Coordinates of C-alpha atoms and ligand atoms in Angstrom, one line a residue:
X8 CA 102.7 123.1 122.3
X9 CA 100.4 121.9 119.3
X10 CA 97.3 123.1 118.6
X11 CA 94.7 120.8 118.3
X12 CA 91.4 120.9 116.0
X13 CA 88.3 119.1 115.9
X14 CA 86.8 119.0 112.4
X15 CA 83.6 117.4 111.2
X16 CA 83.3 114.9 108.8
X17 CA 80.4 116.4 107.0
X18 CA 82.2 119.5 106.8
X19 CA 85.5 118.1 106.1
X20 CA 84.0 115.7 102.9
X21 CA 82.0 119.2 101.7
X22 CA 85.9 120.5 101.5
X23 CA 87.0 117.9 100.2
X24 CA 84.3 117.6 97.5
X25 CA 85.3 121.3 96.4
X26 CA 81.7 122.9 97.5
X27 CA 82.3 126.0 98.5
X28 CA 81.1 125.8 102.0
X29 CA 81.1 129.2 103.5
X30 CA 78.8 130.7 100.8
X31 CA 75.8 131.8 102.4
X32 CA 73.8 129.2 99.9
X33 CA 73.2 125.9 101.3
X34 CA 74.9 122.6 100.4
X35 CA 73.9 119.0 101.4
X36 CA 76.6 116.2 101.6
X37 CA 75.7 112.6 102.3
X38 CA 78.9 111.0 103.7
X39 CA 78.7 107.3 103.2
X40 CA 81.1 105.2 105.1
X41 CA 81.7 101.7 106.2
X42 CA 80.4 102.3 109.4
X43 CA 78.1 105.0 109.1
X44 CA 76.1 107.4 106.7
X45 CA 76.3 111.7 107.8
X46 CA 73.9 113.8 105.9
X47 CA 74.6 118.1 106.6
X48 CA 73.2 120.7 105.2
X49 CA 76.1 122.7 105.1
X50 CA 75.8 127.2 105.0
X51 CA 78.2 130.1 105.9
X52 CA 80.8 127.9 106.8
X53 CA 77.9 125.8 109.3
X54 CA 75.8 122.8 109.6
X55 CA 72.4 124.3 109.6
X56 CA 70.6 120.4 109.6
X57 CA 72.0 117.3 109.7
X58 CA 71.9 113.6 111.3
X59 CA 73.8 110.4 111.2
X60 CA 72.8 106.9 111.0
X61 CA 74.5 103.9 111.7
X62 CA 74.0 102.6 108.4
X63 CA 77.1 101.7 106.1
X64 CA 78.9 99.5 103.7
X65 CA 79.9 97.0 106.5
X66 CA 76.2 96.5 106.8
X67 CA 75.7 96.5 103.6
X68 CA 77.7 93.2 103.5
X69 CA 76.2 91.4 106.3
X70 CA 72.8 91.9 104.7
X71 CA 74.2 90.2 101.2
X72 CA 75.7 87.8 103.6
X73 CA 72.3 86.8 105.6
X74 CA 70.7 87.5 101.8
X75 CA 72.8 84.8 100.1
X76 CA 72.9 81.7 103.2
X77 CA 68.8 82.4 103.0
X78 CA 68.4 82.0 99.2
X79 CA 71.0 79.9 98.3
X80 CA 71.7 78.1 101.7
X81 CA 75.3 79.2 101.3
X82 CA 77.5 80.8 103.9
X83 CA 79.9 83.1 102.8
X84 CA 82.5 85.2 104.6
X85 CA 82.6 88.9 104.9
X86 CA 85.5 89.8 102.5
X87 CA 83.4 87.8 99.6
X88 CA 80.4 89.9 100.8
X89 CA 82.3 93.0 100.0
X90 CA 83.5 91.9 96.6
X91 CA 79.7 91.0 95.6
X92 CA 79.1 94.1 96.4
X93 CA 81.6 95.8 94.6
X94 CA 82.3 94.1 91.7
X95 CA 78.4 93.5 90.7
X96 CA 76.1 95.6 93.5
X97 CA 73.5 98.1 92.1
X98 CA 71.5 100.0 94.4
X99 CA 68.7 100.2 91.8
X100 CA 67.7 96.8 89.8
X101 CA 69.7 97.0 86.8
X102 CA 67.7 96.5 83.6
X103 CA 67.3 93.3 81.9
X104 CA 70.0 93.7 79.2
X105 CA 73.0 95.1 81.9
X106 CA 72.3 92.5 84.5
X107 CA 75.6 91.7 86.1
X108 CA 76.6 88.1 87.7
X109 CA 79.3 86.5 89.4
X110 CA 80.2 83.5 90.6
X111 CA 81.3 82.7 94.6
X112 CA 82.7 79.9 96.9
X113 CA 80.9 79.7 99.9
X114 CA 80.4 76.7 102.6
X115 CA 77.1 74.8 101.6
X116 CA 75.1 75.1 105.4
X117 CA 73.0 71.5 104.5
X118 CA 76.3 69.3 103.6
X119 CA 78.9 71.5 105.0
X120 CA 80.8 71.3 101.9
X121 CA 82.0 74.4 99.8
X122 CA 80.0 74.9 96.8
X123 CA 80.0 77.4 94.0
X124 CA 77.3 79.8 92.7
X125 CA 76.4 82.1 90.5
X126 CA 74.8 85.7 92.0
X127 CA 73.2 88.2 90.3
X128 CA 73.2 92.2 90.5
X129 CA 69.6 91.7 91.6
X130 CA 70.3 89.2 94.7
X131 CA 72.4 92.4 95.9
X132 CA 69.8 95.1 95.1
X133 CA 67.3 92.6 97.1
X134 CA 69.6 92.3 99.9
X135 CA 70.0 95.8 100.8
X136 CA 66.1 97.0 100.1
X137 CA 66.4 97.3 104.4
X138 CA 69.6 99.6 104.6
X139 CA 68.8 101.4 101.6
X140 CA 65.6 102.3 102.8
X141 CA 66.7 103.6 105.9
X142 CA 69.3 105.4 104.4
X143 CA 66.4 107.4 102.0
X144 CA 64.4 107.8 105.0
X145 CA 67.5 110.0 107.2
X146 CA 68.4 112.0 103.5
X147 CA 64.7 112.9 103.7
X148 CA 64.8 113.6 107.4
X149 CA 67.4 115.6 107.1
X150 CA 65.8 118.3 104.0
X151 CA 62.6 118.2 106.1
X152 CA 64.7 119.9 109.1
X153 CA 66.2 122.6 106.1
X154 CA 65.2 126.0 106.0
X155 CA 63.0 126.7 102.9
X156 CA 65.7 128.8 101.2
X157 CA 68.7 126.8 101.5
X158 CA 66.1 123.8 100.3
X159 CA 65.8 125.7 97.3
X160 CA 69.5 126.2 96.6
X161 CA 70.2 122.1 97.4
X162 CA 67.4 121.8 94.7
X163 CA 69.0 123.4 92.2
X164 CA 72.6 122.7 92.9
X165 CA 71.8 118.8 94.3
X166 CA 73.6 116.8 96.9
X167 CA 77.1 115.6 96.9
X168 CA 77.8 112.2 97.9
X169 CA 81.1 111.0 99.4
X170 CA 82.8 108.1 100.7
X171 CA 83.1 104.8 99.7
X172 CA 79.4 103.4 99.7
X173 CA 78.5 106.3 97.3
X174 CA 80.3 104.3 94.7
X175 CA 77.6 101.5 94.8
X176 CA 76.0 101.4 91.6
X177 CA 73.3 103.6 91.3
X178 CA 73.3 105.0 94.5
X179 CA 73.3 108.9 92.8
X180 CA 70.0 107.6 90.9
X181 CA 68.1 106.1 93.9
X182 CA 68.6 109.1 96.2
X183 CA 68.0 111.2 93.0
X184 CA 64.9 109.3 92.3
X185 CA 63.5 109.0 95.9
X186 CA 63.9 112.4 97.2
X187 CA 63.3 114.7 93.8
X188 CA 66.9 116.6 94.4
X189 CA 69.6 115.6 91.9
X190 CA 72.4 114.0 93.1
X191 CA 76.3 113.4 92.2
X192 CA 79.4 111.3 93.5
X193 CA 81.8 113.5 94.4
X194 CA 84.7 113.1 92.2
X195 CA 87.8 110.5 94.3
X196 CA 84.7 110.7 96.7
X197 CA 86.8 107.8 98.8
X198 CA 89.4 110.8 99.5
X199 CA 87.0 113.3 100.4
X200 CA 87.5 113.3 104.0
X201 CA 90.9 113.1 104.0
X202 CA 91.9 115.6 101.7
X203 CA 89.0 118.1 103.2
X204 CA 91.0 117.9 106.7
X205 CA 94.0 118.3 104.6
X206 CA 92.9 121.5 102.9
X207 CA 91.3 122.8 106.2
X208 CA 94.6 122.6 107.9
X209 CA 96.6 124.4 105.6
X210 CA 93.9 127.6 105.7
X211 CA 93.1 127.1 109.1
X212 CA 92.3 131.0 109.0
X213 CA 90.1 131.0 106.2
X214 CA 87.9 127.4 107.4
X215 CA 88.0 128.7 111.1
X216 CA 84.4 128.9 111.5
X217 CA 83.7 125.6 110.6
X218 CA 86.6 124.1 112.9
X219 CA 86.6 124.0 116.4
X220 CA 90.0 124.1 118.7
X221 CA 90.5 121.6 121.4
X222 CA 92.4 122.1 124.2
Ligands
ATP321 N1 83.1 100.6 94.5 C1 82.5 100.4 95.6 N2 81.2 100.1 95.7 C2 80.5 100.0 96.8 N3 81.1 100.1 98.1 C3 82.4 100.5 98.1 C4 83.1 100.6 96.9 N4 84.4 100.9 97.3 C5 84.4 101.0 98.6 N5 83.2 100.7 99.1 C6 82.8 100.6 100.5 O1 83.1 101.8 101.2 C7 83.2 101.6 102.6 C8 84.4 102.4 103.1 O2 84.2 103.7 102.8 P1 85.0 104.9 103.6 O3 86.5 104.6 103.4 O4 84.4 106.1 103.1 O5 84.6 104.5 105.1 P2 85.2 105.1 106.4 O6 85.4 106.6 106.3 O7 86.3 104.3 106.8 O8 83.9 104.8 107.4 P3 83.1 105.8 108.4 O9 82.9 107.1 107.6 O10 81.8 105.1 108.6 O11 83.9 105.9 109.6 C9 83.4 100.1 102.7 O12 82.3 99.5 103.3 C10 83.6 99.6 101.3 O13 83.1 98.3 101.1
MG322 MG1 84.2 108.2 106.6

């Protein structure tokens, strides 16, 4: 029969992000998906501190969504919420001179015909002040619960961020800025996850404290 494993996604985007995550030091991923954000403070292999929130790039694009039918009395779907998001979101208000805009179709909610606009990277920044704020307020939760020695070696090594919301613009800065610990995108941090579980599976002896076996 198969053997089956349960590995966790902080621990598998810490693999997957190359931190070397049964050092006795202590190593903080932020996770952030679609659906939700994982912060772990990772050591020996463990996750020593940690918590999750349901806070994600899906509700990232319902809040530019709600953000743009209020302001501009537009309704827009969910796929052009994304794009916004992508293609001109900051999490930090970009300065005057690097401003990015874009224009979009949307439904016009008064005359129920479409109409274009023109957005700017600060409508987004404005739209997610709400989920970015809660999203500071679990990093910080999560290196209040840290012991005061691994706090020191997240200080000077930082926190990794992975997943596809850590691409936002500026999202290293603003957790950077905000908590006082540096932070860095993990490099293809989209892939993390998946090829952390990946590399965990082929060394299942060396990553088997940080994996448990299902029956
Ligand atoms: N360049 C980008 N800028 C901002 N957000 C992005 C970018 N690229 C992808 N995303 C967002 O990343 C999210 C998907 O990330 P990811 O694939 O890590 O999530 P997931 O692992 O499926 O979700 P979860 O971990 O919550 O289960 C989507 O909300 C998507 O809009
Ligand atoms: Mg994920």
């Amino acid at each position: 029969a198969k053997a089956a494993y349960i590995i966790r996604e902080p621990i598998a985007a810490a693999i997957g992000a190359d931190i070397p995550i049964g050092s006795a030091s202590g190593h903080m991923i932020v996770d952030m998906g679609g659906g939700t954000s994982e912060i772990a403070v990772i050591s020996l292999g463990g996750i020593v501190a940690n918590t999750s929130v349901r806070i994600g790039g899906n509700k990232y694009d319902t809040a530019i969504g709600e953000y743009i039918k209020k302001k501009y009395n537009l309704a827009i779907g969910e796929r052009t919420a994304e794009d916004i998001k992508i293609k001109i979101g900051s999490a930090q208000f970009l300065p005057k001179e690097e401003k990015l805009f874009m224009d979009i179709k949307g439904r016009d909610m008064i005359t129920g015909l479409p109409r274009t606009i023109n957005v700017s990277s600060d409508d987004v920044t404005e739209a997610l002040q709400n989920e970015l704020q809660g999203l500071i307020s679990a990093v910080k939760s999560v290196l209040y619960q840290t012991p005061p020695e691994l706090s020191a070696d997240i200080m000077d090594k930082g926190m990794v961020l992975s997943g596809g919301t850590s691409l936002l613009r500026n999202m290293d800065k603003l957790l950077a800025q905000a908590t006082g610990v540096p932070a860095y995108v993990a490099d293809d941090s989209l892939l993390c996850v998946a090829r952390g579980t990946g590399i965990a599976l082929e060394n299942l002896e060396s990553y088997k404290r940080s994996i448990l076996s299902a029956k």
